Amino acid sequence: MIDPFGRAITYLRVSVTDRCDLRCVYCMAEEMTFLPKAQLLTLEELDRLCAVFIGLGVRKIRITGGEPLVRRDVMTLFARLGARIGVPNGMGLDELTVTTNGSRLAQHAEALYAAGVRRVNVSLDTLSAERFTAITRRGRIAQTLDGIFAAQAAGLAVKINTVALRGVNEDEFDGLVAWCGEHGFDLCLIETMPMGDIDGDRTDQYLPLSMVRSRLKRRWTLEPTGYRTGGPARYYEVAETGGRIGFITPMTHNFCESCNRVRLTCTGTLFMCLGQEDAADLRGVLRAGASDSELEAAVREAIARKPRGHDFVIDRRDDRPAIGRHMSVTGG
Ligand code: SAM
Ligand code: SF4
């Protein structure tokens, strides 16, 4: 699949639920209304759509959410997709990954490895127990840390995703670099994106990573690397620890020119760009009894509309989100 700007679409992110056991302040409001279950694709429907995308050239799938590991029986989806890893003749996946808050990772780490997952991204914005509970509005850090170490013990490479929050965790990045270096985890810092209502003013939370990077350089030697995971992160090697640190900077740097991905929500809506409203309803096509080739045609038609890039701007005079849906709907 090649989009109108010549970009090959090889990466599909799949949100398997909009629900979550946490309520991170930058992601959700305290009171959230989640979708009725009937609107969600079944795990079989998700698997069928994934197969269509693989047939069209997708080589990497990331399962996300909401919190993917709270969806009942989600391991059956991992097992089915994992069985497609390495299938020859252009009909298989190269990689299956997951982004999780880690709260249920301890239970599922071994099954993820058995399904063929080799890398997990775990969101962790602080190493302080009190701050963790404040940021997530209800989580316990011990549960996430147990999950992280269980993943490592199961043989999964761990990348820690940290959202940079002004006045909240900006004094912790040195500590996180050291901690990740000590345990052999990659670290990826993310700028907040203006998506969905969150009961608060986002412009207060926004911290440009250009500033974070220059502060980190006072203590650490950051050597640029050519390492890419096919994503928007720019990676450096931390000479003192041998670890890697990535920066995802949607607000201060536009990474759209090399975008290789599209996102499928748990209701079967295909978003061609995280930062645009245009979408295609694949659930309607699927539930109307479409054949595989009709589904393929619907996907191709959507890819032909993939926009050049996002329009995120932090508008300091206006606290309305740039994109009305929450990150937990599209899948971060
Ligand atoms: N629940 C899982 C988790 O937290 O990893 C997966 C879904 S979560 C939406 C995926 C990632 O998006 C997390 O790393 C989270 O920190 C990030 N995220 C959520 N809302 C965001 C926002 N408004 N701006 C930037 N990153 C955000
Ligand atoms: Fe849940 Fe992940 Fe959003 Fe936090 S960032 S509320 S863990 S979906």
XYZ file of C-alpha atoms and ligand atoms in Angstrom:
367
model
C 0.000 0.000 0.000
C 1.503 3.290 -1.098
C -0.252 6.493 -0.056
C -0.609 9.640 -2.211
C 2.685 11.003 -0.824
C 4.664 7.904 -1.780
C 4.833 6.478 1.751
C 4.549 2.687 2.055
C 2.079 1.740 4.787
C 3.592 -1.215 6.628
C 2.634 -0.555 10.245
C -0.814 -0.950 11.813
C -1.657 0.097 15.355
C -4.735 -1.580 16.729
C -6.637 -0.289 19.742
C -8.456 -3.282 21.219
C -10.411 -1.366 23.861
C -11.106 2.230 24.886
C -11.264 1.142 28.540
C -8.501 1.478 31.055
C -7.896 0.747 34.718
C -6.034 4.076 35.059
C -7.020 7.689 34.323
C -3.736 9.436 33.437
C -4.216 13.191 33.704
C -2.989 13.953 30.160
C -4.980 11.128 28.576
C -8.423 10.892 30.163
C -10.927 12.802 32.263
C -11.672 11.515 35.758
C -15.167 10.437 34.698
C -15.115 8.683 31.359
C -18.022 7.220 29.437
C -16.770 4.159 27.639
C -18.283 2.619 24.549
C -21.049 0.040 24.815
C -19.605 -3.429 24.222
C -21.769 -4.041 21.121
C -19.878 -1.303 19.311
C -16.539 -3.027 19.816
C -15.192 -5.384 17.235
C -14.984 -8.946 18.514
C -11.514 -10.450 18.752
C -12.366 -12.549 15.676
C -13.321 -9.420 13.729
C -10.108 -7.703 14.808
C -8.101 -10.716 13.682
C -9.877 -10.773 10.310
C -9.202 -7.085 9.684
C -5.562 -7.521 10.705
C -5.273 -10.378 8.201
C -6.593 -8.085 5.469
C -3.987 -5.455 6.336
C -1.229 -8.080 6.361
C -2.373 -9.221 2.925
C -1.981 -5.622 1.786
C 1.592 -5.325 3.034
C 1.450 -4.520 6.760
C 4.497 -6.085 8.441
C 4.241 -4.774 11.960
C 1.252 -4.652 14.296
C 1.169 -2.928 17.672
C -1.692 -3.741 20.020
C -2.704 -0.798 22.174
C -5.730 0.907 23.712
C -7.044 2.093 26.271
C -5.285 -0.581 28.227
C -5.057 -3.597 25.920
C -4.409 -6.098 28.697
C -7.743 -5.318 30.407
C -9.695 -6.672 27.437
C -11.071 -10.106 28.268
C -9.394 -12.956 26.367
C -7.057 -10.561 24.551
C -4.353 -13.243 24.681
C -6.296 -15.220 22.063
C -5.819 -12.299 19.670
C -2.085 -12.189 20.449
C -1.865 -15.935 19.822
C -3.668 -15.686 16.477
C -1.642 -12.721 15.275
C 1.567 -14.240 16.602
C 0.927 -17.315 14.454
C 1.311 -15.020 11.429
C 4.849 -13.966 12.342
C 7.364 -15.161 9.776
C 4.782 -16.654 7.401
C 6.520 -16.512 3.979
C 5.446 -15.165 0.565
C 4.569 -11.695 1.784
C 1.667 -12.989 3.864
C 3.235 -12.748 7.291
C 4.160 -10.296 10.004
C 7.703 -9.312 10.911
C 6.762 -8.081 14.354
C 3.942 -8.024 16.891
C 4.266 -5.599 19.808
C 2.168 -4.063 22.556
C 1.926 -0.783 24.454
C 0.670 -1.195 28.011
C 0.520 0.589 31.342
C 2.007 -2.568 32.846
C -0.658 -3.098 35.505
C -1.483 -6.585 34.190
C 1.834 -7.371 32.578
C 3.000 -9.658 35.357
C 0.082 -12.043 34.587
C 0.549 -11.931 30.821
C 4.290 -11.538 30.150
C 4.992 -15.217 29.531
C 1.953 -15.675 27.291
C 3.008 -12.624 25.276
C 6.441 -14.119 24.750
C 4.914 -17.486 23.849
C 2.712 -15.718 21.271
C 5.810 -14.309 19.568
C 5.972 -10.826 21.088
C 9.600 -9.800 21.698
C 9.318 -6.109 22.619
C 6.884 -4.256 24.878
C 6.425 -0.539 25.522
C 5.443 0.242 29.085
C 4.230 3.681 30.103
C 5.864 5.004 33.257
C 6.029 8.743 33.874
C 7.688 8.725 37.287
C 9.627 6.538 39.695
C 7.861 8.044 42.712
C 4.986 6.014 44.153
C 3.028 9.113 45.218
C 3.459 10.847 41.881
C 2.495 7.710 40.021
C -0.814 7.583 41.869
C -1.356 11.305 41.291
C -0.608 11.146 37.545
C -2.670 8.016 36.948
C -5.334 9.204 39.450
C -5.602 5.642 40.829
C -2.657 3.389 39.919
C -0.095 1.686 42.137
C 3.486 1.864 40.942
C 4.395 -1.511 42.461
C 2.025 -3.250 40.073
C 3.581 -1.594 37.016
C 7.131 -2.219 38.240
C 6.276 -5.886 38.853
C 4.946 -6.013 35.306
C 8.087 -4.448 33.876
C 10.409 -6.875 35.631
C 8.174 -9.850 34.790
C 8.366 -8.833 31.135
C 12.139 -8.666 31.309
C 12.309 -12.040 33.049
C 10.094 -13.527 30.327
C 12.624 -12.419 27.691
C 10.822 -9.326 26.402
C 12.843 -6.211 25.565
C 11.295 -3.303 27.484
C 10.998 0.298 26.348
C 9.760 2.796 28.897
C 7.485 5.530 27.509
C 7.458 8.706 29.567
C 5.255 11.693 28.836
C 7.107 14.897 29.703
C 4.880 17.021 31.952
C 5.768 20.538 32.955
C 6.016 20.925 36.709
C 5.095 17.267 37.291
C 7.997 14.996 36.325
C 10.490 17.391 34.754
C 12.902 16.907 37.648
C 12.971 13.134 37.069
C 14.438 12.662 33.619
C 18.021 12.286 34.850
C 16.799 9.662 37.321
C 14.848 7.830 34.627
C 17.859 7.772 32.278
C 19.974 6.296 35.078
C 17.308 3.752 36.099
C 16.684 2.613 32.519
C 20.443 2.367 31.897
C 20.871 0.261 35.025
C 18.150 -2.194 34.002
C 18.794 -2.277 30.256
C 15.553 -0.593 29.205
C 15.278 1.877 26.333
C 13.595 5.143 27.272
C 11.370 7.241 25.083
C 10.203 10.719 26.075
C 6.962 11.999 24.553
C 5.519 15.487 24.267
C 1.865 15.839 25.293
C -0.500 16.058 22.365
C -3.771 18.010 22.501
C -6.245 15.123 22.211
C -9.565 14.779 24.049
C -11.035 16.539 27.068
C -9.060 15.881 30.215
C -10.568 18.139 32.952
C -7.748 20.624 32.862
C -5.652 22.945 30.817
C -3.176 21.148 28.613
C -1.075 24.172 27.901
C 0.000 23.943 31.570
C 1.308 20.401 30.974
C 3.167 21.032 27.751
C 6.938 20.835 28.007
C 8.953 21.020 24.772
C 11.435 18.173 24.519
C 14.029 20.421 22.890
C 14.365 21.972 26.353
C 14.458 18.574 28.072
C 17.172 17.362 25.708
C 19.406 20.338 26.354
C 18.996 19.887 30.109
C 19.846 16.182 29.832
C 22.996 17.071 27.899
C 24.386 18.804 30.976
C 24.695 15.440 32.704
C 24.733 12.844 29.928
C 26.612 12.442 26.656
C 23.913 11.921 24.050
C 25.290 10.535 20.819
C 22.925 10.628 17.839
C 22.289 7.176 16.371
C 20.708 6.094 13.139
C 18.560 3.660 15.160
C 14.916 3.770 14.048
C 11.993 1.572 14.949
C 9.964 2.766 11.987
C 8.381 5.304 14.318
C 8.687 9.024 14.878
C 11.256 8.805 17.681
C 14.761 10.194 17.180
C 17.215 8.081 19.183
C 20.477 8.884 20.969
C 22.855 6.610 22.777
C 23.658 7.585 26.343
C 27.437 7.078 26.456
C 27.548 6.722 30.260
C 24.966 3.897 30.420
C 25.100 2.372 26.932
C 21.306 2.770 26.883
C 19.167 4.401 24.227
C 16.926 7.410 24.622
C 14.330 8.500 22.083
C 12.375 11.730 21.754
C 8.920 11.938 20.189
C 8.263 15.561 19.400
C 5.024 15.976 17.443
C 4.619 19.568 18.573
C 8.084 20.912 17.874
C 9.175 18.721 14.995
C 7.122 17.334 12.197
C 7.862 13.669 11.563
C 5.046 13.101 9.099
C 7.189 12.833 5.978
C 8.290 9.318 6.907
C 4.974 8.153 8.404
C 4.392 4.470 7.632
C 1.372 3.813 9.841
C -2.389 3.852 10.151
C -4.542 3.191 13.215
C -7.542 0.946 13.689
C -9.809 1.668 16.657
C -11.653 -0.915 18.717
C -14.835 -0.021 16.807
C -13.237 -0.716 13.438
C -12.677 2.894 12.470
C -9.495 3.415 10.485
C -7.680 6.690 11.166
C -5.117 7.523 8.538
C -3.474 10.112 10.831
C -3.405 10.476 14.639
C -3.760 14.230 14.274
C -6.615 14.451 11.756
C -10.347 13.682 11.970
C -10.773 11.894 8.616
C -11.523 8.181 9.064
C -13.025 5.148 7.353
C -15.662 2.883 8.895
C -14.444 -0.675 8.352
C -16.883 -2.168 10.869
C -19.811 -1.184 8.652
C -18.174 -2.846 5.662
C -17.248 -5.939 7.703
C -20.696 -6.369 9.285
C -22.412 -5.902 5.919
C -20.888 -9.261 5.048
C -17.995 -8.033 2.882
C -15.634 -10.509 1.278
C -11.891 -10.175 1.863
C -11.456 -8.445 -1.485
C -14.217 -5.953 -0.628
C -12.509 -5.231 2.677
C -9.196 -4.792 0.847
C -10.846 -2.314 -1.499
C -12.225 -0.332 1.468
C -8.759 -0.194 3.063
C -7.090 0.869 -0.198
C -9.697 3.603 -0.680
C -8.931 4.913 2.841
C -5.156 4.844 2.316
C -5.650 6.909 -0.816
C -6.958 9.653 1.513
C -4.050 9.568 3.982
C -3.193 13.216 4.661
C 0.260 14.692 4.353
C 0.506 15.373 8.089
C -1.058 16.463 11.363
C -2.065 20.006 12.329
C -1.264 19.932 16.044
C -0.519 23.318 17.512
C -0.474 24.279 21.132
C -2.748 27.300 21.103
C -2.168 29.088 24.360
C -5.373 31.142 24.086
C -7.662 28.188 23.720
C -7.785 25.124 25.956
C -10.000 23.088 23.657
C -8.204 19.986 22.347
C -7.036 20.106 18.730
C -8.473 16.638 18.259
C -11.724 15.827 20.054
C -11.131 12.113 20.567
C -8.928 10.843 23.356
C -5.630 9.103 22.673
C -7.195 6.018 24.296
C -9.711 5.837 21.418
C -7.238 5.968 18.546
C -4.515 4.153 20.424
C -1.287 5.937 21.266
N -2.718 2.182 28.227
C -1.522 1.933 27.490
C -0.394 2.785 28.005
O -0.628 3.697 28.781
O 0.731 2.517 27.585
C -1.672 2.084 25.994
C -2.466 3.239 25.471
S -1.846 4.855 25.855
C -3.055 5.872 25.080
C -0.426 4.922 24.782
C 0.581 6.001 25.052
O -0.004 7.253 24.770
C 1.069 6.059 26.479
O 2.482 6.014 26.483
C 0.584 7.385 26.982
O 1.478 7.926 27.895
C 0.472 8.183 25.707
N -0.483 9.291 25.748
C -1.774 9.293 26.147
N -2.341 10.508 25.994
C -1.385 11.312 25.481
C -1.341 12.682 25.098
N -2.405 13.466 25.180
N -0.168 13.168 24.607
C 0.925 12.364 24.485
N 0.946 11.066 24.831
C -0.188 10.539 25.329
Fe -4.894 4.403 30.455
Fe -2.730 4.450 28.937
Fe -4.441 6.511 28.902
Fe -3.010 6.103 31.060
S -2.213 6.606 29.032
S -5.221 6.499 31.021
S -2.824 3.942 31.120
S -4.847 4.479 28.216
